[in-house]
CSV table of C-alpha atoms in Angstrom, one decimal:
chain,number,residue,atom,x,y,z
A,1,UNK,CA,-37.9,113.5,61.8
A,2,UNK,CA,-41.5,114.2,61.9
A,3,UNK,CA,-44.0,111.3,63.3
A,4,UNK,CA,-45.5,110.8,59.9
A,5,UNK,CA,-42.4,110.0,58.6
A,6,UNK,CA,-41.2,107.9,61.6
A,7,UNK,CA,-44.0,105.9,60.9
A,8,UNK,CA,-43.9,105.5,57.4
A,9,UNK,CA,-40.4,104.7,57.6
A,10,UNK,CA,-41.5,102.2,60.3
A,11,UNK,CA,-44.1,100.5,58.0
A,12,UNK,CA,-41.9,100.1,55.3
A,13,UNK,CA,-39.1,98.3,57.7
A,14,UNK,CA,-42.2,96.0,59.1
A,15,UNK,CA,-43.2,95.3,55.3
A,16,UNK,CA,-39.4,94.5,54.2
A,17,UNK,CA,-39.2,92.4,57.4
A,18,UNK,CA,-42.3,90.7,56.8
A,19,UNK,CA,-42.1,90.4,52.6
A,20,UNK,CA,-41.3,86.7,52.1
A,21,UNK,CA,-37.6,86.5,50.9
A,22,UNK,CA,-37.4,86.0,47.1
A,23,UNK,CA,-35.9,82.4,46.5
A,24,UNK,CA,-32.0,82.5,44.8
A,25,UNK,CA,-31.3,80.5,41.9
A,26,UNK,CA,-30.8,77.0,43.1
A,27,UNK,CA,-27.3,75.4,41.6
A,28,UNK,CA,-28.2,73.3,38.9
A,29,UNK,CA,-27.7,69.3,40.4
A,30,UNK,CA,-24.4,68.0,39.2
A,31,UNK,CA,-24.4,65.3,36.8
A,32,UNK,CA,-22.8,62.2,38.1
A,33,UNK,CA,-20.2,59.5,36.1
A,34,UNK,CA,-20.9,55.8,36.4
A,35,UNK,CA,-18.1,54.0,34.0
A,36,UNK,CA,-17.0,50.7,33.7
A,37,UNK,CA,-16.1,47.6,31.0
A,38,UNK,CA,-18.4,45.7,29.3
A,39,UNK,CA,-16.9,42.0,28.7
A,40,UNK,CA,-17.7,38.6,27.6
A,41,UNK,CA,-18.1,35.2,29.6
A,42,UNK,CA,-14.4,34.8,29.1
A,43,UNK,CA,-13.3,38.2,30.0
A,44,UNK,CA,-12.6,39.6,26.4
A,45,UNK,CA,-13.9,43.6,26.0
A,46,UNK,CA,-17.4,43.9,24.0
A,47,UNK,CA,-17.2,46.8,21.1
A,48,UNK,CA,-20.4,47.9,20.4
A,49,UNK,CA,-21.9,47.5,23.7
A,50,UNK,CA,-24.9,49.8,25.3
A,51,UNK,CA,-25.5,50.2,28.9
A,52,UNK,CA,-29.5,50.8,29.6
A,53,UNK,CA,-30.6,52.9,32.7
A,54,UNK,CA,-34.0,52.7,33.9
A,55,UNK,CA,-35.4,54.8,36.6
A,56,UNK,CA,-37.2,51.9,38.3
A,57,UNK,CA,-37.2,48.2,38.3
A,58,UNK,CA,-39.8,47.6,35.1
A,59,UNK,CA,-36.7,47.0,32.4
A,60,UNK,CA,-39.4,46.3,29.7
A,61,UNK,CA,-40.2,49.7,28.8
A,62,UNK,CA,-37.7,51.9,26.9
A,63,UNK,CA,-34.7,53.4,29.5
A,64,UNK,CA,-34.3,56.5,30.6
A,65,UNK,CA,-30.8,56.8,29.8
A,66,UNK,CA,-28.6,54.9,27.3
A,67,UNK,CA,-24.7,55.0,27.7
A,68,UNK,CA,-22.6,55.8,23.6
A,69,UNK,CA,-21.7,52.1,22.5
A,70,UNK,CA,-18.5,50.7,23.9
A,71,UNK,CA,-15.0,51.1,22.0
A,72,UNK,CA,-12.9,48.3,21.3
A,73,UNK,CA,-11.8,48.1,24.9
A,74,UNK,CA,-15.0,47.4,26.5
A,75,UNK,CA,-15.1,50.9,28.4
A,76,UNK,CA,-18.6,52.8,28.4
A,77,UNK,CA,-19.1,56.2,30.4
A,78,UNK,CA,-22.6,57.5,31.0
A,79,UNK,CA,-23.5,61.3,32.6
A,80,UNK,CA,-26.8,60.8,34.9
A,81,UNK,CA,-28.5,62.8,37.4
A,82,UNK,CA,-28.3,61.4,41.0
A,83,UNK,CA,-31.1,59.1,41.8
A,84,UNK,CA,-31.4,55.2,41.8
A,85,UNK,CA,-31.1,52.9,38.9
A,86,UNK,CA,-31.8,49.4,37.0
A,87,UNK,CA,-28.8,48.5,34.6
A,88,UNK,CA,-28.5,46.2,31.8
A,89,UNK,CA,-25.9,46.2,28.9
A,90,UNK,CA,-26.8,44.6,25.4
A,91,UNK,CA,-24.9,44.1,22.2
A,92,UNK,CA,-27.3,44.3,19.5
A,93,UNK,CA,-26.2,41.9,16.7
A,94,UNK,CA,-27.2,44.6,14.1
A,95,UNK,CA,-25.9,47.4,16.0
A,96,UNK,CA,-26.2,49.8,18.6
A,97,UNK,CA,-29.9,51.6,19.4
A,98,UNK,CA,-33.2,50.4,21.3
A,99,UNK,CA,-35.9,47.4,20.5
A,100,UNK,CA,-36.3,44.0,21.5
A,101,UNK,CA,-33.8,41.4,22.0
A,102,UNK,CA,-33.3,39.3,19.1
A,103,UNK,CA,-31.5,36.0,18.3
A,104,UNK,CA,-28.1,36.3,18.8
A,105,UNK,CA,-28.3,39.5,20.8
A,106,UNK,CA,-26.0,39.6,23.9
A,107,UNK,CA,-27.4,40.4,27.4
A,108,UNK,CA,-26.1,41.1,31.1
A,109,UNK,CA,-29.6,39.2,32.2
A,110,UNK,CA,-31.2,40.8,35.5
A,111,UNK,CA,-30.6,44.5,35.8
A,112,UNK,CA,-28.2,45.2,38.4
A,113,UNK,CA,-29.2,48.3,40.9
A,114,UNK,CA,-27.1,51.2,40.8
A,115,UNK,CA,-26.7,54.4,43.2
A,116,UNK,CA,-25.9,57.6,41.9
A,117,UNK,CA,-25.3,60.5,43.7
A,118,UNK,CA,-24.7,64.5,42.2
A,119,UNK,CA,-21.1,64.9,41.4
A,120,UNK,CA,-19.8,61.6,42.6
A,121,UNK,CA,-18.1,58.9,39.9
A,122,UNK,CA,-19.1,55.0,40.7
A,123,UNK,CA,-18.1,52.0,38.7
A,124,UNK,CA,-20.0,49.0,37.2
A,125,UNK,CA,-18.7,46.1,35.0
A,126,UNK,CA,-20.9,43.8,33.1
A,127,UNK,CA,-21.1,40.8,31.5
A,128,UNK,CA,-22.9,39.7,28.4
A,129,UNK,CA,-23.4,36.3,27.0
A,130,UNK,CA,-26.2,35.1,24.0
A,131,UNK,CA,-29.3,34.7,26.3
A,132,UNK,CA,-29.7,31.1,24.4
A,133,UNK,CA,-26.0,30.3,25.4
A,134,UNK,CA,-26.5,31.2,29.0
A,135,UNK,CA,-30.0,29.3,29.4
A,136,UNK,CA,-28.3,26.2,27.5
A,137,UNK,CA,-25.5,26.5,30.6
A,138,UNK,CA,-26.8,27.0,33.2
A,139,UNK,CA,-29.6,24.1,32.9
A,140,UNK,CA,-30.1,21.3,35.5
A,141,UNK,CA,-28.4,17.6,35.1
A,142,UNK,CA,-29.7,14.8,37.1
A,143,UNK,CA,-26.8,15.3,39.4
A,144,UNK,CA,-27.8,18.8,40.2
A,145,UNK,CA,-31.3,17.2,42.1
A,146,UNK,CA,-29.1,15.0,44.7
């Protein structure tokens, strides 16, 4: 081999050595399951429940995620990317979908914080009660004060 060509071959090993390594394809992140019932006060399944996920505390704008109503057994099944989470479930006395809470409406009340990491399957039950109902029970007597 001649020098010119030991040095040209010697530059192009010092620019492949150098070059900055060209990034792979990065997996796509792995969807994670959180399942679980939604019930009433006295344990009965909910049809026609929705599970509402918000990516961070503030639960009064619309949710980032919203789990397919609940079947006659209660069950609900939502796919989310890992990260953390504010959950609620409502019934919606005229059915399923988003908006405010309206009389006779059913809620879970505060949202309930939720942990999801890629590929990994947690579980959350809730329970939902008429927000009236629930304010109406849980309301101080006298005897509560002593």
């Amino acid at each position: 081999m001649t020098a010119t060509l030991r040095s040209l071959v010697a530059l192009l090993i010092a620019a492949l050595v150098a070059a900055p390594a060209r990034p792979g394809r990065a997996a796509p992140p792995r969807p994670a399951a959180v399942t679980g019932r939604v019930v009433d006060p006295a344990g009965a399944p909910v049809a026609g429940a929705e599970v509402f996920f918000y990516a961070s505390a503030n639960t009064k704008r619309p949710a980032d995620f919203i789990s397919p109503p609940t079947g006659p057994d209660g069950r609900y099944a939502a796919a989310l990317p890992a990260g953390r989470y504010w959950a609620v479930a409502r019934v919606r006395r005229g059915g399923p979908g988003p908006g405010p809470l309206a009389p006779g409406d059913r809620h879970s009340g505060a949202p309930e914080t939720i942990d999801v990491r890629a590929g990994a399957r947690g579980m959350r039950d809730f329970v939902v009660a008429d927000l009236r109902e629930m304010v109406r029970r849980s309301r101080k007597t006298r005897a509560d004060y002593h």
